[in-house]
Amino acid sequence: MFLTDYFVFSQPLYSIASGLIFLFVFNFLVTTVKRLFLLPPGPWGLPIVGYYPFLKDESYLAFDSLSKKYGPVYCLKLGLHDVVVICDWDHLKLAFADESLLARPYETFFEGLINEPSFIEMSGEPWRAHRRLSLQVLRNVGFGTSKMEDAVSTEIQQFLPTIGKSKVDFIAKILPSVSNNISLLLFGHRFDYSDAFKVELDDNMERVNQAVQFAGLTAFFPWLARIFAIFKLSGMDIIDKCMNAAEDLIQKEIDRHQVKTDMNEIEDYIDGYLVEQKNRHNKDENDEVFNNKVLLRNVTEFFAAGSETVTSTLSWAMMYLIYKPEYQDKIRTEISDVIGFDREPLYVDRNRMPFTMAFLYEAQRIGSVIAVNLLRRAARDTKIGEYNIPQDTVVIFNLWSIHRDPKLWPEPEKFDPNRFLSEDGSKAIKPPYLVPFSGGKRICLGEGLANVELFLYLVNILQKYRVRCDPDVKLSFESVFGVARRPKHLPLLTFEKIASQN
């Protein structure tokens, strides 16, 4: 006796079931044929989930490994998405220049948890309009000017005394200082390090940044995100709780701006956005894209990105300063020759400090804090070299592979600032394939601010302190990978005050 003998099935039910099975098989065959004939080669995965279960936590390493087998451009299935991964410079520079690859996936970074896109997640004209406004407003409030540099320098002078002791958790100290710089641009003011509002905001964003990956679960299985959050699986509950808490805090800043009496005085990004909203409303323009929900998401994304990348890069810099103390001596020699030990460093000093810049470039390369670029989507059919990229294919730029390519970087696992120096050592040379901020029209808007911060924090620290750790500590260069890649075991550091030198 068969199990079906216990049930009575009507003919229409059999027909519906047969039809669904036929559609499933047909769709599977069509997808398979499409992959075989249109898309680049790549590995097979499992039904429904594709190759996702084999990626593990450090997806950039899996992407790099697959490129060794399938070539620098290959395709794999992740959830319902066909995904093309680009792992070499020759094809990446073509992708950077391809207008077809400026779009984002239809899902948000936190699809299933937060469905309103920030402008970083937008495509087409809404993205272009927000990008224009963001650049305009940020420049008006000092972004990319001496005013911004002065603000960063002021913040650093507040920060330096907090590390002048032994056994310092560097990340815990540097994060609230770096996030103060982006706070000034977004909110119009910095915070005391003990401010309860700021402590809570930093803590929530830090927990989100460590829990989420842009090539992770929410990107390819958005329908699972809410379920996983309810049952506290895969860190979805942490992302859900902390992201909502952070946005609640940021909303309070937006509310404070909305009750300002003089909205013609633009002091920060929130002011500029609200003025743009008002102007569009007065012109009877469609302002569905420029709304308060998008403003909240924009500010949240700016705050997170502006804090995380610089913090993580400086963490790698600290690792290599204690691993190779002689690099501290070389940088300090340039400080002595160019700046001295009495005046504060200026960003223009970098032009006469080639080894310092070479050290920072190498920290960016080997740290590769943004190991996987934010996901792209092909807005229309295109080609990268000889490879077809059909419309709506998701595209991943594995920046880790570019920064570890032995054809570009001899002995890529070795930390060697000299690779960025001219033959006589008089100039630091940044090649186009060092891409810590991505590239093309969707390059990170915060690149200018980040470069100023990296130089000024590093030089100010080494002008005042010698960085050490306990000599019994065995250094580990393992990493953790969330939004950004940072050292997994950065030891407690001692910042030993150095005597002024002539």
Short mmCIF file of C-alpha atoms in Angstrom, two decimals:
data_model
loop_
_atom_site.label_atom_id
_atom_site.label_comp_id
_atom_site.label_asym_id
_atom_site.label_seq_id
_atom_site.Cartn_x
_atom_site.Cartn_y
_atom_site.Cartn_z
CA MET A 1 0.00 0.00 0.00
CA PHE A 2 1.33 3.45 -0.94
CA LEU A 3 1.09 6.62 1.11
CA THR A 4 -1.08 8.16 -1.58
CA ASP A 5 -3.70 5.48 -1.02
CA TYR A 6 -4.64 7.23 2.24
CA PHE A 7 -5.58 10.41 0.39
CA VAL A 8 -8.07 11.27 -2.28
CA PHE A 9 -6.76 13.56 -5.01
CA SER A 10 -9.07 15.22 -7.47
CA GLN A 11 -8.15 15.53 -11.11
CA PRO A 12 -7.78 19.36 -10.90
CA LEU A 13 -5.37 18.96 -7.98
CA TYR A 14 -3.29 16.51 -9.98
CA SER A 15 -3.28 18.94 -12.88
CA ILE A 16 -2.16 21.86 -10.71
CA ALA A 17 0.57 19.78 -9.06
CA SER A 18 1.77 18.50 -12.41
CA GLY A 19 1.80 22.03 -13.81
CA LEU A 20 3.84 23.37 -10.91
CA ILE A 21 6.36 20.56 -11.25
CA PHE A 22 6.59 21.21 -14.98
CA LEU A 23 7.18 24.93 -14.42
CA PHE A 24 9.85 24.22 -11.83
CA VAL A 25 11.67 21.80 -14.12
CA PHE A 26 11.29 24.12 -17.11
CA ASN A 27 12.65 27.09 -15.17
CA PHE A 28 15.56 24.99 -13.95
CA LEU A 29 16.40 23.87 -17.49
CA VAL A 30 16.13 27.40 -18.90
CA THR A 31 18.37 28.76 -16.13
CA THR A 32 20.88 25.97 -16.70
CA VAL A 33 21.00 26.58 -20.45
CA LYS A 34 21.35 30.32 -19.86
CA ARG A 35 24.31 29.79 -17.58
CA LEU A 36 25.96 27.37 -19.97
CA PHE A 37 25.67 29.54 -23.05
CA LEU A 38 25.47 33.15 -21.85
CA LEU A 39 27.33 33.47 -18.58
CA PRO A 40 30.99 32.92 -17.74
CA PRO A 41 31.96 29.44 -16.50
CA GLY A 42 31.80 28.63 -12.81
CA PRO A 43 31.00 26.07 -10.13
CA TRP A 44 27.71 24.26 -9.69
CA GLY A 45 25.83 24.71 -6.47
CA LEU A 46 22.83 23.19 -4.74
CA PRO A 47 19.14 23.64 -5.62
CA ILE A 48 17.60 26.88 -4.30
CA VAL A 49 20.67 28.00 -2.28
CA GLY A 50 23.24 27.67 -5.07
CA TYR A 51 26.87 27.92 -4.03
CA TYR A 52 26.18 30.04 -0.95
CA PRO A 53 26.70 27.29 1.70
CA PHE A 54 30.28 26.82 0.48
CA LEU A 55 31.36 30.45 0.90
CA LYS A 56 31.69 30.45 4.71
CA ASP A 57 32.40 33.68 6.61
CA GLU A 58 35.33 35.08 4.64
CA SER A 59 33.65 35.06 1.24
CA TYR A 60 36.49 37.02 -0.40
CA LEU A 61 38.84 34.07 0.17
CA ALA A 62 36.38 31.66 -1.45
CA PHE A 63 35.94 34.03 -4.39
CA ASP A 64 39.71 34.28 -4.79
CA SER A 65 40.15 30.50 -4.61
CA LEU A 66 37.47 29.91 -7.25
CA SER A 67 39.22 32.32 -9.61
CA LYS A 68 42.26 30.04 -9.58
CA LYS A 69 40.11 27.24 -11.01
CA TYR A 70 37.59 29.03 -13.24
CA GLY A 71 39.51 32.10 -14.34
CA PRO A 72 39.50 35.79 -13.38
CA VAL A 73 35.84 36.26 -14.35
CA TYR A 74 33.41 33.50 -13.46
CA CYS A 75 29.79 32.92 -12.53
CA LEU A 76 28.09 31.15 -9.63
CA LYS A 77 24.59 30.89 -8.32
CA LEU A 78 23.86 32.53 -4.96
CA GLY A 79 20.26 32.06 -3.94
CA LEU A 80 18.11 33.10 -6.91
CA HIS A 81 20.83 35.34 -8.34
CA ASP A 82 23.30 34.69 -11.12
CA VAL A 83 26.46 36.32 -9.78
CA VAL A 84 29.55 37.21 -11.81
CA VAL A 85 32.74 37.69 -9.81
CA ILE A 86 35.64 39.76 -11.17
CA CYS A 87 39.04 38.97 -9.67
CA ASP A 88 41.70 40.61 -11.85
CA TRP A 89 42.71 44.16 -12.68
CA ASP A 90 42.39 43.97 -16.47
CA HIS A 91 38.68 43.18 -16.23
CA LEU A 92 38.03 45.26 -13.13
CA LYS A 93 39.19 48.50 -14.79
CA LEU A 94 36.78 47.76 -17.65
CA ALA A 95 33.99 47.18 -15.13
CA PHE A 96 34.76 50.45 -13.33
CA ALA A 97 34.28 52.31 -16.62
CA ASP A 98 31.13 50.44 -17.70
CA GLU A 99 28.01 52.60 -17.25
CA SER A 100 25.90 49.43 -17.34
CA LEU A 101 27.39 48.31 -14.02
CA LEU A 102 26.52 51.39 -11.96
CA ALA A 103 23.23 49.91 -10.72
CA ARG A 104 22.71 48.20 -7.37
CA PRO A 105 20.66 45.04 -6.75
CA TYR A 106 16.95 45.59 -6.25
CA GLU A 107 17.27 44.53 -2.61
CA THR A 108 18.64 46.83 0.10
CA PHE A 109 21.65 45.92 2.23
CA PHE A 110 19.28 44.82 4.98
CA GLU A 111 16.41 43.51 2.86
CA GLY A 112 13.79 41.86 5.02
CA LEU A 113 14.86 44.01 7.97
CA ILE A 114 14.97 47.52 6.48
CA ASN A 115 13.44 47.96 3.03
CA GLU A 116 13.88 51.72 2.44
CA PRO A 117 17.01 52.23 0.30
CA SER A 118 19.68 54.75 1.12
CA PHE A 119 21.16 56.57 -1.85
CA ILE A 120 24.14 54.18 -1.67
CA GLU A 121 21.65 51.40 -2.53
CA MET A 122 19.85 53.34 -5.28
CA SER A 123 20.29 53.08 -9.02
CA GLY A 124 19.67 55.32 -12.02
CA GLU A 125 18.47 58.90 -11.69
CA PRO A 126 17.51 58.69 -7.98
CA TRP A 127 21.11 57.72 -7.20
CA ARG A 128 22.52 60.45 -9.45
CA ALA A 129 20.31 63.12 -7.88
CA HIS A 130 21.29 62.09 -4.36
CA ARG A 131 24.96 61.85 -5.29
CA ARG A 132 24.92 65.39 -6.73
CA LEU A 133 23.21 66.73 -3.64
CA SER A 134 25.53 64.87 -1.27
CA LEU A 135 28.65 66.19 -2.98
CA GLN A 136 27.27 69.72 -3.11
CA VAL A 137 26.19 69.83 0.54
CA LEU A 138 29.31 68.15 1.92
CA ARG A 139 31.55 70.55 -0.03
CA ASN A 140 29.52 73.51 1.23
CA VAL A 141 30.11 72.46 4.84
CA GLY A 142 33.83 71.95 4.37
CA PHE A 143 34.34 68.51 2.84
CA GLY A 144 37.59 68.52 0.87
CA THR A 145 38.71 71.92 2.17
CA SER A 146 41.15 73.26 4.73
CA LYS A 147 38.17 73.68 7.06
CA MET A 148 37.74 69.91 7.13
CA GLU A 149 41.45 69.37 7.75
CA ASP A 150 41.39 71.87 10.63
CA ALA A 151 38.42 70.04 12.16
CA VAL A 152 40.20 66.67 11.90
CA SER A 153 43.34 68.14 13.48
CA THR A 154 41.30 69.59 16.34
CA GLU A 155 39.68 66.21 16.92
CA ILE A 156 43.06 64.47 16.91
CA GLN A 157 44.39 66.81 19.60
CA GLN A 158 41.42 65.77 21.76
CA PHE A 159 42.14 62.12 21.00
CA LEU A 160 45.90 61.93 21.65
CA PRO A 161 45.79 62.23 25.46
CA THR A 162 43.38 59.28 25.65
CA ILE A 163 46.05 56.84 24.44
CA GLY A 164 48.99 58.13 26.48
CA LYS A 165 49.16 55.12 28.79
CA SER A 166 49.84 51.40 28.75
CA LYS A 167 47.51 48.54 27.77
CA VAL A 168 45.25 50.51 25.43
CA ASP A 169 42.45 48.92 23.41
CA PHE A 170 43.24 50.91 20.28
CA ILE A 171 40.00 50.20 18.40
CA ALA A 172 37.90 51.21 21.41
CA LYS A 173 39.80 54.51 21.59
CA ILE A 174 40.08 55.38 17.90
CA LEU A 175 36.51 54.57 16.84
CA PRO A 176 34.71 57.35 18.77
CA SER A 177 37.33 59.83 17.60
CA VAL A 178 37.06 58.91 13.92
CA SER A 179 33.27 58.87 14.09
CA ASN A 180 33.40 62.40 15.53
CA ASN A 181 34.81 63.61 12.21
CA ILE A 182 31.86 62.26 10.24
CA SER A 183 29.49 63.47 12.98
CA LEU A 184 30.67 67.01 12.36
CA LEU A 185 29.77 66.76 8.66
CA LEU A 186 26.43 65.03 9.27
CA PHE A 187 25.19 66.62 12.51
CA GLY A 188 27.17 69.87 12.64
CA HIS A 189 28.94 69.11 15.91
CA ARG A 190 31.28 66.63 17.58
CA PHE A 191 30.64 64.81 20.85
CA ASP A 192 32.48 64.33 24.12
CA TYR A 193 33.76 60.77 24.34
CA SER A 194 31.63 60.19 27.44
CA ASP A 195 28.42 61.51 25.84
CA ALA A 196 25.81 58.78 26.43
CA PHE A 197 24.11 59.44 23.06
CA LYS A 198 27.36 59.02 21.14
CA VAL A 199 28.53 56.02 23.15
CA GLU A 200 25.27 54.23 22.37
CA LEU A 201 25.37 55.23 18.69
CA ASP A 202 28.97 54.05 18.25
CA ASP A 203 28.24 50.80 20.05
CA ASN A 204 25.18 49.96 17.95
CA MET A 205 26.87 50.77 14.65
CA GLU A 206 29.98 48.81 15.67
CA ARG A 207 27.87 45.74 16.40
CA VAL A 208 26.07 46.04 13.06
CA ASN A 209 29.33 46.49 11.17
CA GLN A 210 30.76 43.34 12.71
CA ALA A 211 27.61 41.25 12.12
CA VAL A 212 26.78 42.08 8.51
CA GLN A 213 28.48 41.28 5.20
CA PHE A 214 27.46 42.93 1.95
CA ALA A 215 27.84 39.59 0.14
CA GLY A 216 25.99 37.80 2.93
CA LEU A 217 22.64 36.33 3.83
CA THR A 218 20.46 39.44 3.49
CA ALA A 219 21.80 40.07 -0.03
CA PHE A 220 20.91 36.68 -1.48
CA PHE A 221 18.16 35.36 0.83
CA PRO A 222 16.16 38.44 1.87
CA TRP A 223 13.08 36.30 2.54
CA LEU A 224 15.04 34.53 5.30
CA ALA A 225 16.26 37.68 7.06
CA ARG A 226 13.11 38.36 9.08
CA ILE A 227 12.67 34.67 9.96
CA PHE A 228 16.28 34.43 11.09
CA ALA A 229 15.88 37.62 13.14
CA ILE A 230 12.87 36.16 14.96
CA PHE A 231 14.69 32.93 15.77
CA LYS A 232 18.02 34.69 16.47
CA LEU A 233 19.98 32.91 13.75
CA SER A 234 23.08 34.06 11.83
CA GLY A 235 23.27 37.32 13.79
CA MET A 236 20.12 38.67 12.13
CA ASP A 237 18.64 39.58 15.51
CA ILE A 238 21.74 41.67 16.32
CA ILE A 239 21.54 43.49 12.99
CA ASP A 240 17.82 44.09 13.40
CA LYS A 241 18.03 45.32 16.99
CA CYS A 242 21.16 47.44 16.67
CA MET A 243 20.29 48.99 13.31
CA ASN A 244 16.89 50.06 14.61
CA ALA A 245 18.49 51.44 17.80
CA ALA A 246 21.06 53.41 15.78
CA GLU A 247 18.40 54.83 13.48
CA ASP A 248 16.27 55.84 16.48
CA LEU A 249 19.23 57.84 17.79
CA ILE A 250 19.97 59.44 14.43
CA GLN A 251 16.30 60.34 14.05
CA LYS A 252 16.64 62.45 17.19
CA GLU A 253 19.37 64.48 15.45
CA ILE A 254 17.15 64.88 12.39
CA ASP A 255 14.24 66.01 14.60
CA ARG A 256 16.50 68.61 16.20
CA HIS A 257 17.38 69.97 12.77
CA GLN A 258 13.78 70.09 11.63
CA VAL A 259 12.83 72.59 14.36
CA LYS A 260 15.60 75.03 13.45
CA THR A 261 14.25 78.49 12.86
CA ASP A 262 16.74 79.48 10.16
CA MET A 263 16.80 76.74 7.53
CA ASN A 264 18.76 78.96 5.14
CA GLU A 265 21.90 78.43 7.23
CA ILE A 266 23.30 75.09 6.12
CA GLU A 267 25.76 73.80 8.71
CA ASP A 268 25.79 70.09 7.89
CA TYR A 269 24.44 67.33 5.63
CA ILE A 270 21.05 67.08 7.38
CA ASP A 271 20.48 70.81 6.92
CA GLY A 272 21.33 70.57 3.24
CA TYR A 273 19.02 67.65 2.65
CA LEU A 274 16.09 69.30 4.42
CA VAL A 275 16.59 72.49 2.40
CA GLU A 276 16.61 70.46 -0.83
CA GLN A 277 13.36 68.80 0.23
CA LYS A 278 11.78 72.21 0.90
CA ASN A 279 12.96 73.62 -2.44
CA ARG A 280 11.56 70.64 -4.34
CA HIS A 281 8.25 70.95 -2.54
CA ASN A 282 8.05 74.68 -3.36
CA LYS A 283 8.65 73.87 -7.04
CA ASP A 284 5.97 71.15 -6.95
CA GLU A 285 8.62 68.60 -7.93
CA ASN A 286 8.13 64.93 -7.16
CA ASP A 287 9.87 64.43 -3.84
CA GLU A 288 9.05 60.75 -3.30
CA VAL A 289 12.75 59.91 -3.45
CA PHE A 290 13.80 62.87 -1.28
CA ASN A 291 11.90 61.94 1.86
CA ASN A 292 12.66 61.68 5.56
CA LYS A 293 13.05 57.91 5.47
CA VAL A 294 15.75 58.17 2.82
CA LEU A 295 17.43 60.96 4.78
CA LEU A 296 17.56 58.70 7.83
CA ARG A 297 19.03 55.83 5.81
CA ASN A 298 21.58 58.13 4.13
CA VAL A 299 22.84 59.54 7.42
CA THR A 300 23.04 56.05 8.93
CA GLU A 301 25.07 54.69 5.99
CA PHE A 302 27.38 57.73 5.92
CA PHE A 303 28.01 57.43 9.65
CA ALA A 304 28.75 53.71 9.48
CA ALA A 305 31.03 53.92 6.43
CA GLY A 306 32.83 57.04 7.67
CA SER A 307 33.68 55.35 10.96
CA GLU A 308 34.48 51.79 9.96
CA THR A 309 36.94 52.02 7.07
CA VAL A 310 39.36 54.47 8.71
CA THR A 311 39.20 52.64 12.05
CA SER A 312 39.97 49.30 10.40
CA THR A 313 42.80 50.68 8.24
CA LEU A 314 44.47 52.37 11.22
CA SER A 315 44.15 49.08 13.12
CA TRP A 316 46.17 47.31 10.41
CA ALA A 317 48.67 50.17 10.49
CA MET A 318 49.16 49.64 14.24
CA MET A 319 49.68 45.90 13.67
CA TYR A 320 52.55 46.52 11.27
CA LEU A 321 54.08 49.31 13.34
CA ILE A 322 54.56 46.89 16.23
CA TYR A 323 55.50 44.03 13.90
CA LYS A 324 58.22 46.14 12.25
CA PRO A 325 59.30 48.83 14.77
CA GLU A 326 61.90 50.06 12.29
CA TYR A 327 59.04 51.48 10.23
CA GLN A 328 58.20 53.75 13.15
CA ASP A 329 61.78 55.01 13.10
CA LYS A 330 61.65 55.71 9.36
CA ILE A 331 58.39 57.62 9.64
CA ARG A 332 59.66 59.51 12.67
CA THR A 333 62.78 60.50 10.74
CA GLU A 334 60.55 62.06 8.07
CA ILE A 335 58.55 63.77 10.81
CA SER A 336 61.76 65.22 12.21
CA ASP A 337 62.99 66.40 8.79
CA VAL A 338 59.70 67.85 7.50
CA ILE A 339 57.53 68.83 10.48
CA GLY A 340 59.60 68.70 13.64
CA PHE A 341 58.14 67.86 17.03
CA ASP A 342 56.59 71.17 17.98
CA ARG A 343 54.08 72.10 15.27
CA GLU A 344 51.05 70.03 14.31
CA PRO A 345 51.24 68.04 11.06
CA LEU A 346 49.47 69.34 7.97
CA TYR A 347 48.11 67.23 5.15
CA VAL A 348 50.36 69.04 2.65
CA ASP A 349 53.35 67.57 4.54
CA ARG A 350 52.61 64.23 2.87
CA ASN A 351 54.22 65.51 -0.34
CA ARG A 352 57.62 65.51 1.41
CA MET A 353 57.13 62.28 3.35
CA PRO A 354 57.33 59.47 0.77
CA PHE A 355 57.99 56.59 3.17
CA THR A 356 55.05 57.60 5.37
CA MET A 357 52.74 57.60 2.37
CA ALA A 358 54.20 54.30 1.12
CA PHE A 359 53.52 52.78 4.54
CA LEU A 360 49.88 53.92 4.41
CA TYR A 361 49.44 52.60 0.87
CA GLU A 362 50.80 49.23 1.93
CA ALA A 363 48.52 49.17 4.99
CA GLN A 364 45.58 49.81 2.66
CA ARG A 365 46.71 47.09 0.25
CA ILE A 366 47.44 44.33 2.72
CA GLY A 367 44.54 45.29 4.99
CA SER A 368 42.04 45.38 2.10
CA VAL A 369 39.41 46.48 4.58
CA ILE A 370 36.74 46.53 1.86
CA ALA A 371 37.67 43.09 0.55
CA VAL A 372 34.47 42.74 -1.48
CA ASN A 373 32.98 45.73 -3.27
CA LEU A 374 29.36 46.70 -2.62
CA LEU A 375 27.27 44.58 -4.96
CA ARG A 376 26.54 45.88 -8.46
CA ARG A 377 23.81 44.92 -10.92
CA ALA A 378 23.92 44.99 -14.70
CA ALA A 379 21.26 47.52 -15.72
CA ARG A 380 21.36 46.08 -19.25
CA ASP A 381 23.20 43.40 -21.20
CA THR A 382 26.90 44.18 -21.40
CA LYS A 383 30.31 42.55 -21.84
CA ILE A 384 33.45 42.73 -19.75
CA GLY A 385 36.21 41.74 -22.14
CA GLU A 386 34.96 38.57 -23.79
CA TYR A 387 32.55 37.71 -20.96
CA ASN A 388 28.79 38.25 -21.28
CA ILE A 389 27.01 39.93 -18.37
CA PRO A 390 23.22 39.63 -18.97
CA GLN A 391 20.84 42.25 -17.61
CA ASP A 392 20.10 41.98 -13.87
CA THR A 393 23.12 39.78 -13.19
CA VAL A 394 24.67 40.66 -9.84
CA VAL A 395 28.36 41.58 -10.15
CA ILE A 396 30.95 41.35 -7.39
CA PHE A 397 34.37 43.02 -7.51
CA ASN A 398 36.70 40.97 -5.33
CA LEU A 399 39.14 43.72 -4.39
CA TRP A 400 41.04 41.29 -2.18
CA SER A 401 42.16 39.39 -5.30
CA ILE A 402 43.42 42.59 -6.92
CA HIS A 403 45.45 43.49 -3.83
CA ARG A 404 46.94 39.98 -3.59
CA ASP A 405 47.67 39.40 -7.28
CA PRO A 406 51.36 38.32 -7.57
CA LYS A 407 51.46 39.71 -11.12
CA LEU A 408 50.82 43.16 -9.67
CA TRP A 409 52.51 42.78 -6.28
CA PRO A 410 55.61 40.55 -6.00
CA GLU A 411 55.42 38.55 -2.76
CA PRO A 412 51.91 39.85 -2.05
CA GLU A 413 51.72 38.33 1.46
CA LYS A 414 54.75 40.34 2.52
CA PHE A 415 54.24 43.77 4.09
CA ASP A 416 56.67 45.97 2.15
CA PRO A 417 56.12 49.75 1.85
CA ASN A 418 59.11 49.97 -0.49
CA ARG A 419 56.97 48.61 -3.32
CA PHE A 420 55.33 52.06 -3.47
CA LEU A 421 58.58 54.04 -3.59
CA SER A 422 60.43 55.29 -6.64
CA GLU A 423 63.87 53.78 -7.25
CA ASP A 424 65.63 56.58 -5.40
CA GLY A 425 63.04 56.60 -2.60
CA SER A 426 62.17 60.25 -3.16
CA LYS A 427 58.53 59.74 -4.20
CA ALA A 428 55.60 57.60 -3.15
CA ILE A 429 53.84 56.19 -6.21
CA LYS A 430 50.25 54.97 -5.98
CA PRO A 431 49.43 52.65 -8.89
CA PRO A 432 45.88 52.63 -10.32
CA TYR A 433 45.33 49.05 -9.13
CA LEU A 434 45.47 50.06 -5.48
CA VAL A 435 41.70 50.48 -5.05
CA PRO A 436 40.81 50.56 -1.33
CA PHE A 437 37.81 52.80 -2.06
CA SER A 438 36.63 50.99 -5.21
CA GLY A 439 36.65 53.05 -8.42
CA GLY A 440 34.70 54.65 -11.22
CA LYS A 441 31.61 56.78 -10.69
CA ARG A 442 30.57 54.77 -7.62
CA ILE A 443 33.86 55.29 -5.82
CA CYS A 444 33.40 55.95 -2.11
CA LEU A 445 32.45 59.59 -1.53
CA GLY A 446 34.48 59.62 1.68
CA GLU A 447 37.83 58.85 0.03
CA GLY A 448 39.13 62.41 0.44
CA LEU A 449 38.22 62.62 4.12
CA ALA A 450 39.60 59.13 4.81
CA ASN A 451 42.97 59.95 3.24
CA VAL A 452 43.29 63.11 5.34
CA GLU A 453 42.38 61.18 8.49
CA LEU A 454 44.76 58.29 7.82
CA PHE A 455 47.74 60.59 7.31
CA LEU A 456 47.03 62.98 10.17
CA TYR A 457 46.20 60.30 12.76
CA LEU A 458 49.27 58.22 11.90
CA VAL A 459 51.70 61.14 11.87
CA ASN A 460 50.27 62.77 14.99
CA ILE A 461 50.52 59.48 16.91
CA LEU A 462 54.12 58.80 15.87
CA GLN A 463 55.11 62.42 16.47
CA LYS A 464 54.15 62.00 20.12
CA TYR A 465 54.45 58.29 20.91
CA ARG A 466 56.37 55.10 20.31
CA VAL A 467 53.91 52.24 19.86
CA ARG A 468 54.66 48.96 21.62
CA CYS A 469 52.93 45.84 22.84
CA ASP A 470 53.85 43.28 25.48
CA PRO A 471 56.99 41.48 24.19
CA ASP A 472 55.46 38.14 25.19
CA VAL A 473 52.55 38.64 22.79
CA LYS A 474 52.68 36.48 19.69
CA LEU A 475 51.32 38.58 16.86
CA SER A 476 48.57 37.06 14.74
CA PHE A 477 47.50 38.53 11.42
CA GLU A 478 44.19 36.70 11.30
CA SER A 479 41.23 38.88 10.44
CA VAL A 480 37.54 39.25 11.16
CA PHE A 481 35.29 40.24 8.31
CA GLY A 482 32.06 42.16 8.70
CA VAL A 483 31.37 45.32 6.72
CA ALA A 484 35.14 45.76 6.76
CA ARG A 485 38.12 43.50 7.36
CA ARG A 486 40.13 44.23 10.51
CA PRO A 487 42.69 42.43 12.71
CA LYS A 488 41.18 39.67 14.80
CA HIS A 489 43.83 39.83 17.50
CA LEU A 490 45.12 43.40 17.74
CA PRO A 491 46.94 43.28 21.10
CA LEU A 492 46.66 45.89 23.80
CA LEU A 493 49.07 48.67 22.93
CA THR A 494 51.32 50.93 24.94
CA PHE A 495 51.84 54.45 23.63
CA GLU A 496 55.12 55.55 25.16
CA LYS A 497 55.63 59.30 25.18
CA ILE A 498 58.77 60.32 23.32
CA ALA A 499 60.92 63.30 24.19
CA SER A 500 60.86 66.26 21.81
CA GLN A 501 63.73 66.11 19.35
CA ASN A 502 65.55 68.70 17.38
#
